């Protein structure tokens, strides 16, 4: 059974430990600007919503890539960017309707969540269990999936 | 079943793979005229800057990829199609029969009516062969004139700038990337390029090209100035490759006209990619978009319909582009120029080269364009294509357009409003 990130914004306090852990794991620095998971702040509502790639089945980023630089990780189901092959054209960043593939000008390549290869560091870092790594069926990812389907041109293909 | 796919760019390759997946026993051939293994034009700019080698442009990198899928690669140019007997003819005189045919022959650069355009040293930037010629001539310090600052022109501009040439750009319209950026952002890109040492002439035409001694060229411009160059690159637009269809009866307009299943006027023939005049998601009109994401989506839908009958409707593609101009990233989506009776939101920061414009019809996002932003831009596509009703978030976006990601989270995931 493949697992997914499950996010419960109700539990998020906006402490940004997930962003710190992500940037340390993936970029080797504590710099929330480099995190692949991002906590969005809603001042008026007083809420925080962590958000990152849902590893959606449609994988627009992967299909749009002109050089086959995004592949499915057979072990985790995540869609991974093969940095050596990425030319930095950014087409995946506009193809992803969730806005979760982003360009990193320093490396000239794109970055996205790869579930840390099956041991997501944001989950370990979150002190309130707002982010958990659970069986894919139990994540309440349905809403994201519905959104994904609405955007899909090729439903049924 | 015999499937023939003509054109081995991204549309042809994705379609052939999809056909194989849906019809494991079929006989599938992919016919393309270029000598290289199937490659991606989009990767050429990165080949020009040494970021990748030729191999890095190939659409599929594993050895024997097509053999393993039992897709036969044929290097030939299709010269005509005999729709009466379901067969096509290639330039070696061979005839091939098909049950279903996909036309994915792409487009090619137009040749502008400029005297001297056929002089040696004037090149397009469209094929790997063009790229090899450009690499030979665009040496550091060389003088290069780029005709056309449209989307493709501007992509090539970045590669040339990185090759340290002395660059002059000539563009007919009053700004750069006129089909992607409005006056404000198009002129911000121009100013950015000038600051980086590129000489940009907008509202200017190249009137003639003279061949001088020792391979040098002189480009005379409509503003009375002229520039001497070692290389002239022509990027003044593209047009679909449809000439081989002249006698076929397959209906063409700007490109090959298709219905909502990507089927042409002939029931056994489908079309996809840059050659295909297919439905636009926003306007419902049939247009040639000539972009990579559309090519690939066409291919997937067309292949599904070729194998399984018309079960997959093509709802239309969103026109979208992303461009990096010497480090300044811009993107455009759908009806970025706005719609009659619609509303808009705009953020302009000339000093920091940041720009964002959003276009609404009622409370639905229908277009947008951005400059200097690289985080979460894709969500603009998502909001447009899902036709999400923004409700009160429309007003919030009009106050602060940068909150698009927040608007998406609030409206689509309902994780925010209901505390
Ligand atoms: C320099 C450059 C940069 C680009 N950058 C971007 C970008 O950043 N984003 C983006 O979205 N798009 C970009 N594009 C456009 C993108 O490359 C095209 O949209 C895409 O290649 C279309 O794919 P296609 O398969 O329809 O056509 P093509 O890739 O053009 O493939 C068509 C193939 O058919 C072959 N063919 C034509 N006629 C025949 C015939 N009669 N018989 C046999 N074969 C034939 C051609 O030789 C060609 O190999 C760029 C293009 C260029 C040139
Ligand atoms: S930026 Fe990299 S991963 Fe994304 S589409 Fe381009 S080459 Fe592929």
Coordinates of C-alpha atoms and ligand atoms in Angstrom, one line a residue:
Chain A
X1 CA 0.0 0.0 0.0
X2 CA 1.4 3.3 -1.0
X3 CA 1.3 6.2 1.4
X4 CA 0.5 9.8 1.0
X5 CA 1.0 13.0 3.0
X6 CA -2.2 13.9 4.9
X7 CA -2.6 17.5 5.9
X8 CA -4.9 18.7 8.6
X9 CA -4.8 22.5 8.6
X10 CA -6.9 22.7 11.7
X11 CA -3.9 21.4 13.7
X12 CA -1.3 23.7 12.1
X13 CA 0.0 26.5 14.3
X14 CA 2.2 28.1 11.6
X15 CA 5.5 27.2 13.4
X16 CA 7.2 26.4 10.0
X17 CA 9.1 23.4 11.4
X18 CA 8.1 21.5 8.2
X19 CA 9.6 24.2 6.0
X20 CA 12.8 24.2 7.9
X21 CA 13.1 20.4 7.9
X22 CA 12.3 20.3 4.1
X23 CA 14.9 22.8 3.2
X24 CA 17.5 21.2 5.4
X25 CA 16.9 17.7 3.9
X26 CA 16.7 18.8 0.3
X27 CA 18.9 21.9 0.1
X28 CA 21.2 21.4 3.0
X29 CA 20.3 24.8 4.6
X30 CA 17.7 26.1 7.0
X31 CA 15.9 28.4 4.6
X32 CA 12.1 28.3 4.5
X33 CA 12.2 30.0 1.1
X34 CA 13.7 26.9 -0.3
X35 CA 11.2 24.5 1.2
X36 CA 9.0 22.4 -1.1
X37 CA 6.2 22.4 1.5
X38 CA 4.8 25.8 2.1
X39 CA 2.6 27.1 4.9
X40 CA 0.0 29.6 3.7
X41 CA -1.2 32.2 6.3
X42 CA -4.7 33.5 6.3
X43 CA -4.6 36.5 8.6
X44 CA -8.3 37.4 8.4
X45 CA -9.3 33.9 9.3
X46 CA -6.4 33.3 11.7
X47 CA -5.6 30.0 9.9
X48 CA -2.5 28.3 8.5
X49 CA -2.6 25.8 5.6
X50 CA 0.5 23.7 4.8
X51 CA 0.5 22.6 1.2
X52 CA 2.7 20.7 -1.2
X53 CA 2.5 18.3 -4.2
X54 CA -0.3 15.7 -3.8
X55 CA 1.5 13.3 -6.2
X56 CA -1.6 13.3 -8.3
X57 CA -2.3 10.6 -10.8
X58 CA -2.7 13.0 -13.7
X59 CA 0.9 14.2 -13.3
X60 CA 0.7 17.1 -15.7
X61 CA 4.2 18.1 -14.8
X62 CA 5.5 14.7 -15.9
X63 CA 3.5 14.7 -19.2
X64 CA 4.4 18.2 -20.1
X65 CA 8.2 17.7 -19.6
X66 CA 9.9 17.8 -23.0
X67 CA 12.9 15.8 -21.9
X68 CA 11.4 13.0 -19.7
X69 CA 13.0 14.5 -16.6
X70 CA 10.1 13.7 -14.3
X71 CA 9.4 10.1 -13.5
X72 CA 7.2 8.0 -11.2
X73 CA 9.1 6.6 -8.2
X74 CA 8.1 3.0 -8.2
X75 CA 8.5 2.6 -4.5
X76 CA 6.6 5.6 -3.2
X77 CA 4.5 6.7 -6.1
X78 CA 5.9 10.2 -6.0
X79 CA 6.7 12.1 -9.2
X80 CA 10.4 12.9 -9.0
X81 CA 12.5 15.4 -10.9
X82 CA 15.7 13.9 -12.2
X83 CA 17.8 16.9 -11.7
X84 CA 20.6 15.8 -14.2
X85 CA 18.0 15.7 -17.0
X86 CA 16.0 18.8 -16.2
X87 CA 16.9 21.7 -18.5
X88 CA 15.0 24.2 -16.5
X89 CA 12.5 25.1 -19.1
X90 CA 9.8 25.6 -16.4
X91 CA 7.0 24.2 -18.5
X92 CA 6.1 21.9 -15.6
X93 CA 5.7 24.9 -13.4
X94 CA 2.8 26.3 -15.5
X95 CA 1.4 22.8 -16.3
X96 CA 0.9 21.9 -12.6
X97 CA -2.5 23.3 -11.7
X98 CA -1.7 23.2 -8.0
X99 CA 1.3 25.4 -8.3
X100 CA 3.5 22.9 -6.5
X101 CA 6.4 22.6 -9.0
X102 CA 8.7 25.6 -8.6
X103 CA 11.8 27.0 -10.3
X104 CA 15.0 27.4 -8.4
X105 CA 17.0 30.1 -10.0
X106 CA 20.2 29.2 -8.1
X107 CA 20.3 25.7 -9.6
X108 CA 18.5 26.5 -12.9
X109 CA 16.3 23.5 -12.3
X110 CA 12.9 22.9 -10.8
X111 CA 12.1 21.3 -7.4
X112 CA 9.0 19.5 -6.1
X113 CA 8.2 17.3 -3.2
X114 CA 9.5 13.7 -3.6
X115 CA 8.3 12.5 -0.2
X116 CA 12.0 12.4 0.8
X117 CA 12.1 9.0 -0.9
X118 CA 9.5 7.6 1.6
X119 CA 10.6 9.2 4.8
X120 CA 9.1 12.7 4.6
X121 CA 11.0 15.0 7.0
X122 CA 8.1 17.5 7.3
X123 CA 6.1 14.8 9.0
X124 CA 8.8 14.1 11.5
X125 CA 9.3 17.8 12.2
X126 CA 5.6 18.7 12.7
X127 CA 5.0 19.0 16.5
X128 CA 1.2 18.9 16.2
X129 CA 0.6 16.0 13.7
X130 CA -0.9 18.5 11.2
X131 CA 1.1 16.6 8.6
X132 CA 1.1 12.8 8.7
X133 CA 2.2 10.1 6.3
X134 CA -0.6 7.5 6.0
X135 CA -2.2 4.9 3.7
X136 CA -3.1 6.7 0.5
X137 CA -6.8 5.7 0.8
X138 CA -7.3 7.3 4.2
X139 CA -6.0 10.8 3.5
X140 CA -9.0 12.8 2.5
X141 CA -7.1 13.6 -0.6
X142 CA -10.5 13.3 -2.4
X143 CA -11.0 17.0 -2.6
X144 CA -7.6 17.5 -4.3
X145 CA -8.4 14.6 -6.6
X146 CA -11.7 16.2 -7.6
X147 CA -9.9 19.4 -8.3
X148 CA -7.4 17.5 -10.3
X149 CA -10.1 15.8 -12.4
X150 CA -11.8 19.1 -13.1
X151 CA -8.6 20.4 -14.7
X152 CA -8.0 17.2 -16.6
X153 CA -8.4 17.2 -20.3
X154 CA -7.9 13.5 -20.7
X155 CA -10.3 12.0 -18.2
X156 CA -11.0 8.5 -19.2
X157 CA -8.0 8.1 -21.4
Chain B
X1 CA -4.9 -2.8 -36.6
X2 CA -2.3 -0.8 -38.4
X3 CA -1.6 2.7 -36.9
X4 CA 0.7 5.1 -38.7
X5 CA 1.9 8.2 -36.9
X6 CA 3.5 10.9 -39.1
X7 CA 5.9 13.3 -37.3
X8 CA 8.2 12.2 -34.5
X9 CA 8.2 15.2 -32.3
X10 CA 6.5 15.2 -28.8
X11 CA 3.0 14.8 -30.2
X12 CA 3.9 11.8 -32.5
X13 CA 6.0 10.1 -29.8
X14 CA 3.5 10.4 -27.0
X15 CA 0.7 9.3 -29.4
X16 CA 2.6 6.2 -30.5
X17 CA 3.3 5.2 -26.9
X18 CA -0.3 5.8 -25.9
X19 CA -1.5 3.7 -28.9
X20 CA 0.8 0.9 -27.8
X21 CA -0.5 1.0 -24.2
X22 CA -4.2 0.9 -25.3
X23 CA -3.7 -1.6 -28.1
X24 CA -0.9 -4.0 -27.2
X25 CA -1.1 -6.1 -30.4
X26 CA -1.4 -3.4 -33.0
X27 CA 1.1 -2.7 -35.7
X28 CA 2.5 0.9 -35.0
X29 CA 4.9 2.9 -37.0
X30 CA 6.3 6.4 -36.3
X31 CA 7.4 8.2 -39.5
X32 CA 9.5 11.3 -39.2
X33 CA 11.6 13.2 -41.7
X34 CA 14.5 14.3 -39.4
X35 CA 17.6 12.2 -39.2
X36 CA 18.0 12.3 -35.4
X37 CA 16.2 10.1 -32.9
X38 CA 13.0 11.7 -31.8
X39 CA 13.9 14.9 -30.0
X40 CA 12.3 17.9 -28.4
X41 CA 12.7 21.3 -30.1
X42 CA 12.1 22.9 -26.7
X43 CA 15.4 21.6 -25.4
X44 CA 17.4 23.3 -28.2
X45 CA 18.0 26.5 -26.3
X46 CA 19.7 24.5 -23.6
X47 CA 21.8 22.7 -26.1
X48 CA 22.9 26.1 -27.4
X49 CA 24.2 27.0 -23.9
X50 CA 25.9 23.7 -23.3
X51 CA 23.6 22.9 -20.4
X52 CA 23.0 19.6 -22.3
X53 CA 24.5 17.7 -25.1
X54 CA 22.5 16.6 -28.2
X55 CA 21.5 13.4 -26.4
X56 CA 19.9 15.6 -23.7
X57 CA 17.3 16.8 -26.3
X58 CA 16.1 13.3 -27.1
X59 CA 12.5 12.7 -26.1
X60 CA 13.3 9.3 -24.7
X61 CA 16.7 8.5 -23.3
X62 CA 16.8 4.8 -22.6
X63 CA 18.4 2.7 -25.3
X64 CA 16.0 0.7 -27.5
X65 CA 13.0 2.5 -26.0
X66 CA 11.0 2.3 -29.2
X67 CA 12.1 -1.2 -30.1
X68 CA 11.1 -2.4 -26.6
X69 CA 7.6 -1.0 -27.2
X70 CA 7.6 -2.5 -30.7
X71 CA 7.1 0.9 -32.3
X72 CA 8.8 0.9 -35.7
X73 CA 10.7 4.2 -36.4
X74 CA 10.8 5.1 -40.0
X75 CA 13.0 8.0 -41.3
X76 CA 11.1 9.2 -44.4
X77 CA 9.1 12.3 -45.4
X78 CA 5.5 11.8 -46.3
X79 CA 4.7 13.4 -49.6
X80 CA 1.0 12.6 -50.0
X81 CA -2.0 10.7 -48.6
X82 CA -4.4 8.6 -50.7
X83 CA -7.5 8.7 -48.6
X84 CA -9.4 6.5 -51.0
X85 CA -7.3 3.5 -50.3
X86 CA -6.1 4.5 -46.8
X87 CA -2.4 4.7 -47.7
X88 CA 0.4 7.2 -47.6
X89 CA 3.3 7.8 -49.9
X90 CA 6.8 8.7 -48.7
X91 CA 9.5 10.4 -50.7
X92 CA 11.4 7.1 -51.4
X93 CA 8.3 6.1 -53.4
X94 CA 7.1 3.6 -50.8
X95 CA 3.4 3.2 -50.1
X96 CA 2.1 2.3 -46.6
X97 CA -1.3 1.3 -45.7
X98 CA -3.1 2.3 -42.5
X99 CA -6.3 1.6 -40.6
X100 CA -6.0 4.8 -38.6
X101 CA -3.6 7.6 -39.2
X102 CA -2.3 10.4 -36.9
X103 CA -0.9 13.5 -38.4
X104 CA 1.6 15.2 -36.1
X105 CA 3.8 17.0 -38.5
X106 CA 4.3 20.1 -36.5
X107 CA 5.1 23.5 -37.9
X108 CA 8.0 25.3 -39.4
X109 CA 9.4 28.8 -39.4
X110 CA 7.9 31.3 -41.9
X111 CA 10.3 33.0 -44.2
X112 CA 9.8 36.7 -43.9
X113 CA 9.7 38.7 -47.2
X114 CA 13.0 40.4 -46.6
X115 CA 15.5 40.7 -49.5
X116 CA 18.6 38.7 -48.6
X117 CA 16.9 36.3 -46.2
X118 CA 18.4 33.4 -48.1
X119 CA 22.0 34.6 -47.6
X120 CA 24.4 32.2 -46.0
X121 CA 24.7 33.1 -42.3
X122 CA 20.9 33.6 -41.9
X123 CA 19.4 30.8 -39.9
X124 CA 16.2 29.7 -38.2
X125 CA 16.4 28.2 -34.7
X126 CA 14.0 25.3 -35.2
X127 CA 15.9 22.1 -35.7
X128 CA 18.9 20.4 -34.2
X129 CA 20.6 21.0 -37.6
X130 CA 19.9 24.8 -37.2
X131 CA 21.3 24.7 -33.7
X132 CA 24.6 23.1 -34.9
X133 CA 25.0 26.0 -37.4
X134 CA 24.2 28.6 -34.7
X135 CA 26.8 27.1 -32.4
X136 CA 29.4 27.4 -35.2
X137 CA 28.7 31.1 -35.8
X138 CA 27.6 32.5 -32.4
X139 CA 31.1 32.6 -30.9
X140 CA 31.7 34.8 -27.8
X141 CA 32.0 38.4 -29.0
X142 CA 30.3 37.7 -32.4
X143 CA 27.7 40.1 -33.6
X144 CA 24.2 38.5 -33.9
X145 CA 21.0 40.0 -35.1
X146 CA 17.8 38.3 -34.0
X147 CA 14.7 39.1 -36.1
X148 CA 11.6 38.7 -34.1
X149 CA 11.1 39.0 -30.3
X150 CA 8.1 36.7 -30.1
X151 CA 8.0 33.7 -27.7
X152 CA 10.5 31.6 -29.7
X153 CA 12.7 34.6 -30.5
X154 CA 12.9 35.5 -26.8
X155 CA 13.8 31.9 -25.8
X156 CA 16.6 32.0 -28.3
X157 CA 17.6 35.4 -27.1
X158 CA 18.4 34.0 -23.7
X159 CA 20.6 31.3 -25.1
X160 CA 22.5 33.8 -27.3
X161 CA 23.0 36.2 -24.4
X162 CA 24.5 33.3 -22.4
X163 CA 26.8 32.6 -25.3
X164 CA 28.3 36.1 -24.8
X165 CA 27.5 37.4 -28.2
X166 CA 26.8 41.1 -29.1
X167 CA 23.1 40.9 -29.6
X168 CA 20.7 43.1 -31.5
X169 CA 17.0 42.4 -31.5
X170 CA 14.6 43.7 -34.2
X171 CA 10.8 43.4 -33.5
X172 CA 8.0 44.8 -35.6
X173 CA 5.6 45.3 -32.7
X174 CA 5.9 48.0 -30.0
X175 CA 7.1 45.6 -27.3
X176 CA 8.6 42.3 -26.6
X177 CA 6.6 39.0 -26.7
X178 CA 3.5 40.8 -27.9
X179 CA 1.4 37.6 -27.8
X180 CA 2.2 36.9 -24.2
X181 CA 2.7 40.3 -22.6
X182 CA 0.9 43.6 -22.6
X183 CA 2.4 47.1 -23.1
X184 CA 3.6 47.3 -19.4
X185 CA 5.2 43.9 -19.0
X186 CA 6.4 43.7 -22.6
X187 CA 8.3 46.9 -22.2
X188 CA 9.6 45.8 -18.8
X189 CA 11.2 42.9 -20.5
X190 CA 12.7 45.2 -23.1
X191 CA 14.2 47.5 -20.5
X192 CA 15.6 44.4 -18.6
X193 CA 17.3 43.2 -21.8
X194 CA 18.7 46.7 -22.5
X195 CA 20.1 46.8 -19.0
X196 CA 21.8 43.4 -19.7
X197 CA 23.5 45.0 -22.8
X198 CA 21.2 43.8 -25.5
X199 CA 20.3 46.3 -28.2
X200 CA 16.5 46.2 -28.7
X201 CA 14.7 47.9 -31.6
X202 CA 10.9 47.6 -31.3
X203 CA 8.4 49.0 -33.8
X204 CA 11.2 48.3 -36.3
X205 CA 11.5 46.0 -39.3
X206 CA 14.5 44.4 -40.9
X207 CA 14.2 45.8 -44.4
X208 CA 17.0 44.0 -46.2
X209 CA 20.1 41.8 -45.5
X210 CA 23.2 42.3 -47.5
X211 CA 26.0 39.7 -47.8
X212 CA 29.4 41.5 -47.2
X213 CA 32.9 40.0 -47.5
X214 CA 34.2 37.2 -45.3
X215 CA 30.8 35.9 -44.4
X216 CA 29.6 39.1 -42.8
X217 CA 26.1 40.3 -43.1
X218 CA 24.5 43.8 -42.9
X219 CA 21.0 44.2 -41.7
X220 CA 19.3 47.4 -42.7
X221 CA 16.4 48.4 -40.5
X222 CA 13.3 50.6 -41.0
X223 CA 14.6 53.1 -38.5
X224 CA 17.5 54.0 -40.8
X225 CA 20.1 52.2 -38.8
X226 CA 22.1 49.2 -39.9
X227 CA 24.0 46.5 -38.0
X228 CA 26.8 44.3 -39.3
X229 CA 26.5 40.7 -38.1
X230 CA 28.2 37.3 -38.2
X231 CA 24.9 35.6 -37.8
X232 CA 21.3 36.5 -38.4
X233 CA 18.6 34.5 -36.7
X234 CA 15.1 34.6 -38.2
X235 CA 12.3 33.9 -35.7
X236 CA 9.3 35.7 -37.2
X237 CA 6.6 33.1 -36.6
X238 CA 5.7 29.6 -37.6
X239 CA 3.2 27.9 -39.8
X240 CA 1.8 24.3 -39.8
X241 CA 3.3 21.7 -42.2
X242 CA 0.2 20.8 -44.2
X243 CA 1.4 20.9 -47.9
X244 CA 1.4 17.1 -48.3
X245 CA -2.4 17.2 -47.7
X246 CA -3.2 19.3 -50.7
X247 CA -4.7 16.5 -52.8
X248 CA -6.0 14.5 -49.9
X249 CA -9.3 16.1 -49.3
X250 CA -8.5 16.5 -45.6
X251 CA -9.8 19.8 -44.5
X252 CA -7.3 22.4 -43.6
X253 CA -7.5 26.1 -42.6
X254 CA -4.5 27.6 -40.7
X255 CA -3.7 24.0 -39.6
X256 CA -5.5 20.7 -39.9
X257 CA -9.0 21.3 -38.6
X258 CA -10.3 18.7 -36.1
X259 CA -13.5 18.0 -34.2
X260 CA -13.8 17.5 -30.5
X261 CA -12.3 14.1 -30.7
X262 CA -9.3 15.4 -32.7
X263 CA -10.6 13.6 -35.8
X264 CA -10.1 15.4 -39.1
X265 CA -12.7 15.7 -41.9
X266 CA -11.6 12.1 -42.8
X267 CA -12.9 9.6 -40.4
X268 CA -9.7 7.5 -40.3
X269 CA -7.4 10.4 -39.8
X270 CA -6.6 12.4 -36.6
X271 CA -4.3 15.3 -35.9
X272 CA -2.3 16.5 -32.9
X273 CA 0.3 19.1 -31.9
X274 CA 1.6 22.2 -33.7
X275 CA -0.1 21.1 -37.0
X276 CA -3.5 20.8 -35.4
X277 CA -6.1 23.5 -35.3
X278 CA -7.9 22.3 -32.2
X279 CA -10.2 23.8 -29.6
X280 CA -9.1 26.5 -27.3
X281 CA -10.3 26.0 -23.7
X282 CA -11.1 29.7 -23.1
X283 CA -12.7 30.8 -26.3
X284 CA -14.0 27.6 -27.7
X285 CA -12.5 28.6 -31.0
X286 CA -10.3 26.3 -33.1
X287 CA -6.8 27.6 -33.3
X288 CA -3.2 26.5 -33.7
X289 CA -1.5 27.0 -30.3
X290 CA 1.9 25.6 -31.2
X291 CA 3.0 24.9 -27.6
X292 CA 4.4 21.7 -26.0
X293 CA 1.8 21.0 -23.3
X294 CA -1.0 21.3 -26.0
X295 CA 0.9 18.9 -28.3
X296 CA 1.1 16.3 -25.6
X297 CA -2.5 16.6 -24.5
X298 CA -3.7 16.4 -28.1
X299 CA -1.6 13.2 -28.6
X300 CA -3.1 11.5 -25.5
X301 CA -6.7 12.4 -26.5
X302 CA -6.3 11.5 -30.1
X303 CA -4.6 8.1 -29.4
X304 CA -7.4 7.2 -27.0
X305 CA -10.1 8.0 -29.6
X306 CA -8.3 6.2 -32.3
X307 CA -8.2 3.0 -30.3
X308 CA -11.4 3.0 -28.3
X309 CA -13.9 5.0 -30.4
X310 CA -15.0 8.5 -29.5
X311 CA -15.1 8.2 -25.7
X312 CA -12.6 10.9 -24.8
X313 CA -13.8 14.4 -25.6
X314 CA -11.3 17.1 -26.1
X315 CA -12.4 19.9 -23.9
X316 CA -9.9 22.3 -25.3
X317 CA -6.4 23.5 -24.3
X318 CA -5.5 26.5 -22.3
X319 CA -3.0 28.6 -24.1
X320 CA 0.0 29.1 -21.8
X321 CA 3.6 29.9 -22.0
X322 CA 6.6 30.4 -19.7
X323 CA 9.7 32.3 -20.7
X324 CA 13.0 33.1 -19.2
X325 CA 14.6 36.3 -20.6
X326 CA 18.1 36.5 -19.2
X327 CA 16.9 35.6 -15.8
X328 CA 13.6 37.4 -15.9
X329 CA 10.8 34.8 -15.8
X330 CA 7.5 35.6 -17.4
X331 CA 4.3 33.5 -17.9
X332 CA 1.0 33.9 -19.5
X333 CA -2.3 32.0 -19.3
X334 CA -5.5 32.0 -21.3
X335 CA -7.1 35.4 -21.8
X336 CA -4.4 37.4 -20.2
X337 CA -5.5 40.4 -22.3
X338 CA -9.0 40.4 -20.7
X339 CA -12.5 39.8 -21.9
X340 CA -15.3 42.3 -22.7
X341 CA -17.2 43.2 -19.6
X342 CA -14.7 41.4 -17.4
X343 CA -12.7 42.7 -14.4
X344 CA -9.0 42.7 -13.7
X345 CA -6.4 43.0 -11.0
X346 CA -2.9 44.3 -11.6
X347 CA 0.3 44.7 -9.6
X348 CA 3.1 46.7 -11.2
X349 CA 6.5 47.0 -9.6
X350 CA 8.7 48.5 -12.3
X351 CA 11.8 48.9 -10.1
X352 CA 11.9 45.2 -9.0
X353 CA 10.7 43.9 -12.3
X354 CA 7.6 42.3 -10.8
X355 CA 4.3 42.2 -12.6
X356 CA 1.1 40.3 -12.2
X357 CA -2.2 40.7 -14.0
X358 CA -5.3 38.6 -13.4
X359 CA -8.4 38.7 -15.6
X360 CA -11.9 37.7 -14.4
X361 CA -15.2 37.0 -16.0
X362 CA -17.8 37.4 -13.3
X363 CA -16.0 35.7 -10.3
X364 CA -14.1 33.2 -12.4
X365 CA -10.4 33.6 -13.4
X366 CA -10.0 33.5 -17.2
X367 CA -6.5 34.6 -17.7
X368 CA -3.3 36.1 -16.3
X369 CA 0.3 37.0 -16.9
X370 CA 3.2 37.4 -14.6
X371 CA 6.8 38.7 -14.6
X372 CA 9.5 38.1 -12.0
X373 CA 7.5 35.4 -10.2
X374 CA 8.5 31.8 -10.0
X375 CA 6.6 30.4 -7.1
X376 CA 3.1 28.7 -7.5
X377 CA 2.4 30.2 -10.9
X378 CA 0.8 27.0 -12.0
X379 CA -2.2 27.6 -9.8
X380 CA -3.3 30.3 -12.2
X381 CA -3.8 27.5 -14.7
X382 CA -5.7 25.4 -12.1
X383 CA -8.0 28.2 -11.2
X384 CA -8.8 29.0 -14.8
X385 CA -9.3 25.5 -16.0
X386 CA -11.4 24.3 -13.1
X387 CA -13.5 27.5 -13.5
X388 CA -13.5 27.9 -9.8
X389 CA -16.0 30.4 -8.5
X390 CA -13.9 32.8 -6.4
X391 CA -16.8 34.5 -4.5
X392 CA -15.4 37.1 -2.1
X393 CA -11.8 36.0 -3.0
X394 CA -12.2 37.9 -6.3
X395 CA -12.3 41.2 -4.4
X396 CA -9.3 40.1 -2.2
X397 CA -7.4 39.3 -5.3
X398 CA -8.2 42.6 -6.8
X399 CA -6.6 44.2 -3.7
X400 CA -3.6 41.8 -3.7
X401 CA -3.2 39.6 -6.8
X402 CA -0.3 37.8 -5.2
X403 CA -2.7 35.9 -3.1
X404 CA -3.6 33.5 -5.9
X405 CA -2.4 30.4 -4.1
X406 CA -4.4 31.4 -1.0
X407 CA -7.5 32.0 -3.2
X408 CA -7.1 28.5 -4.6
X409 CA -6.7 26.9 -1.1
X410 CA -9.7 28.8 0.2
X411 CA -12.0 28.2 -2.7
X412 CA -11.1 24.7 -3.8
X413 CA -10.1 22.9 -0.7
X414 CA -12.5 24.7 1.6
X415 CA -9.9 24.3 4.3
X416 CA -10.0 27.9 5.3
X417 CA -13.4 29.5 5.3
X418 CA -15.1 26.9 7.4
X419 CA -13.1 27.1 10.6
Ligands
LIG1 C1 13.7 26.9 -29.9 C2 12.4 26.5 -29.5 C3 11.9 26.6 -28.2 C4 10.7 26.3 -27.8 N1 10.3 26.5 -26.5 C5 9.0 26.1 -26.1 C6 8.6 26.3 -24.7 O1 9.4 26.8 -23.9 N2 7.4 26.0 -24.4 C7 6.5 25.5 -25.3 O2 5.4 25.2 -24.9 N3 6.9 25.2 -26.6 C8 8.1 25.6 -27.0 N4 8.5 25.4 -28.3 C9 7.5 24.8 -29.2 C10 7.4 23.3 -29.1 O3 8.7 22.8 -29.4 C11 6.4 22.7 -30.1 O4 5.1 23.1 -29.7 C12 6.5 21.2 -30.1 O5 7.7 20.7 -30.6 C13 5.3 20.7 -31.0 O6 5.4 19.3 -31.1 P1 4.9 18.5 -32.4 O7 5.2 17.1 -32.1 O8 3.5 18.9 -32.7 O9 5.8 19.1 -33.6 P2 7.3 19.0 -33.9 O10 8.1 18.9 -32.6 O11 7.6 20.1 -34.8 O12 7.5 17.6 -34.6 C14 7.0 17.4 -35.9 C15 7.9 16.5 -36.6 O13 7.3 16.1 -37.9 C16 8.2 16.0 -38.9 N5 7.5 16.2 -40.2 C17 7.0 17.3 -40.7 N6 6.5 17.1 -41.9 C18 6.7 15.8 -42.2 C19 6.4 14.9 -43.3 N7 5.7 15.3 -44.3 N8 6.8 13.6 -43.2 C20 7.4 13.1 -42.1 N9 7.7 13.9 -41.0 C21 7.4 15.2 -41.1 C22 9.1 17.2 -38.6 O14 10.4 17.0 -39.2 C23 9.2 17.0 -37.0 O15 10.2 16.2 -36.7 C24 9.8 25.7 -28.7 C25 10.2 25.5 -30.0 C26 11.5 25.9 -30.4 C27 11.9 25.7 -31.8
LIG2 S1 11.7 22.4 -15.9 FE1 12.8 20.5 -15.9 S2 11.4 19.0 -15.1 FE2 10.2 20.8 -15.6 S3 9.4 20.4 -17.7 FE3 11.4 21.5 -17.9 S4 13.0 20.0 -18.1 FE4 11.1 18.9 -17.3

